[in-house]
Amino acid sequence: MANAREFNFDGLVGPSHNYAGLSFGNVASYNNVKSVSNPKEAALQGLAKMRALASRGFAQGVLPPQVRPNFRMLRSIGFTGSDAEVLSCAYKEAPVILASAYSASPMWTANAATVSPSADTADGRTHFTVANLNNKLHRSYEHTQTARTLKAVFFDERHFAVHDALPATPAFGDEGAANHTRLCASHGAPGVEMFVYGRVEFDPDRPSPRRFPARQTLEASQAVARLHGLSERRTVYIQQDPDTIDQGVFHNDVIAVGNADVLFYHQHAFHHERTALEPLRQALAGVDTELRAIRVNAAEVSVADAVTSYLFNSQLLSKPDGRMALVIPQECQENAAVSRYLQQLTLSGGPVDELISFDLRQSMRNGGGPACLRLRVVLTDAEVAAMHQGVLMTEDLYGALVSWVGKHYRDRLAPADLADPAFAAEVQTALEELSGLLGFPDLYAF
Ligand code: SUG
């Protein structure tokens, strides 16, 4: 078994981070519509998390933001003339669509792709399928640049396969790693890949949410497993509880997180909870692993508290001593039920013995917690050596990115600022400089 480590690739928050209420079904996004954002603070909060975890010895990388605004999208729906004219007409006629063209949503890299490490795949390569994110306009065009970025980072086809997004149609709604968890004895060993879906396109008898959309389909999850060459015995599909989606749990990573042999989840995470995890237990038995389940009862933490605190959108990280740290947003400590629960969790003698808390308020106000901000990629030493090195987090890179943010980012962005052509030019200048900084001259197709 090869020596392998889990890397977390966090999305660097882009200069146009704003609150536009674009994600129906995501309570925070909806509640903060049109409030003034602070892109500089957002980027620095994200970088502080990356740096703190890297300095603790957790393997950490960064994925760059995308070009904004998306003029191609705006022109494709009939806005014409100079760039300045496109912006001003879009602002007057369709401000929500303009905000969509400016969204910094690629920061939530848990939605960039689904990743299967080489220990799990038929051809022994690490496979990525870029998520189509077709449920929301502002996320539906991320995949083009995401594929370009992942192909640039994981360019060596002897080790990596980056698949383009699935067909962008409701049957294949795919939100990437936010609905995928890998359980295993250790990161380098063959694992069981658990796909969690919200609905089934071709089975009308299956329950689905009534109020909010289910973004991930079973058909999409199965397609990803096929593309990656996963073994049937080590792949399980579990349905999310539709009532929980209707309470604002728009991705499974808002209600469950797994790491190694531990699954930390809420009582109401899965449909038919009593039997839902049986296939997972059985598949794990096939790799001589027993599931360590940490089930949180609704009486201890309600679904509403889980949604406001983002308790389960935490990162569960293995430490060298075999114990685990839970990386939480500070909102968890501000919620009485959740902070009580967490205190008892760390003292219980179970796998989690440490909490690491971050202020990620800017991202949280759009419904993005610590786990949304990162894409996990398990890599062997040979694979690490074969990837682009410029995205690995070091003190030098951290320092360079902090100065870059300081130079280019605004500390206040209101909806009307999106109509200003000077702002569009500022974003472009910033990204041109960033691609040099990360050692990627052709990262963007401006
Ligand atoms: O897709 N919010 C994102 C949050 C993604 C969270 N990711 C995970 N759970 N893995 C979404 O709903 C809000 C943008 C706005 O409203 O301006 C937004 O896209």
Coordinates of C-alpha atoms and ligand atoms in Angstrom, one line a residue, residues 18-23 26 29-30 103 105 108 110-111 136 138-139 175 178 215 250-251 253-254 310 313 366-369 371-373, ligand 1:
N18 CA -21.1 39.3 -3.2
Y19 CA -24.4 38.5 -1.7
A20 CA -27.1 38.0 -4.4
G21 CA -29.5 35.5 -2.9
L22 CA -28.9 33.2 -5.8
S23 CA -29.3 29.8 -4.1
N26 CA -29.7 27.6 0.8
S29 CA -27.7 32.8 0.7
Y30 CA -31.4 33.7 0.7
S103 CA -20.6 35.3 -8.5
S105 CA -19.1 30.8 -6.0
W108 CA -16.7 26.5 -2.6
A110 CA -16.2 21.0 -2.5
N111 CA -18.5 21.5 -5.4
K136 CA -28.2 27.2 -10.4
H138 CA -24.5 31.3 -11.4
R139 CA -22.9 27.9 -10.7
E175 CA -22.7 18.9 -7.2
A178 CA -20.3 17.8 -1.4
R215 CA -29.5 19.2 -6.6
F250 CA -29.0 21.6 0.1
H251 CA -25.9 19.4 0.1
D253 CA -22.0 18.0 3.6
V254 CA -24.4 20.3 5.5
Y310 CA -22.9 24.4 10.1
N313 CA -19.9 21.3 7.4
N366 CA -23.6 32.7 1.6
G367 CA -24.0 29.2 3.1
G368 CA -20.4 28.1 2.7
G369 CA -18.6 26.7 5.7
A371 CA -16.0 21.9 4.3
C372 CA -17.6 23.8 1.4
L373 CA -14.4 25.7 1.0
Ligands
SUG1 O1 -24.1 26.5 -4.0 N1 -23.8 29.5 -2.2 C1 -23.3 28.1 -2.5 C2 -22.8 27.5 -1.2 C3 -22.1 26.2 -1.5 C4 -21.8 25.4 -0.3 N2 -21.1 24.3 -0.6 C5 -21.2 23.1 0.0 N3 -22.2 22.8 0.9 N4 -20.3 22.2 -0.3 C6 -24.4 27.3 -3.1 O2 -25.6 27.4 -2.7 C7 -24.7 31.7 -2.8 C8 -24.4 32.8 -3.8 C9 -25.2 34.0 -3.6 O3 -26.3 33.9 -3.2 O4 -24.7 35.1 -4.0 C10 -24.1 30.3 -3.2 O5 -23.9 30.1 -4.3

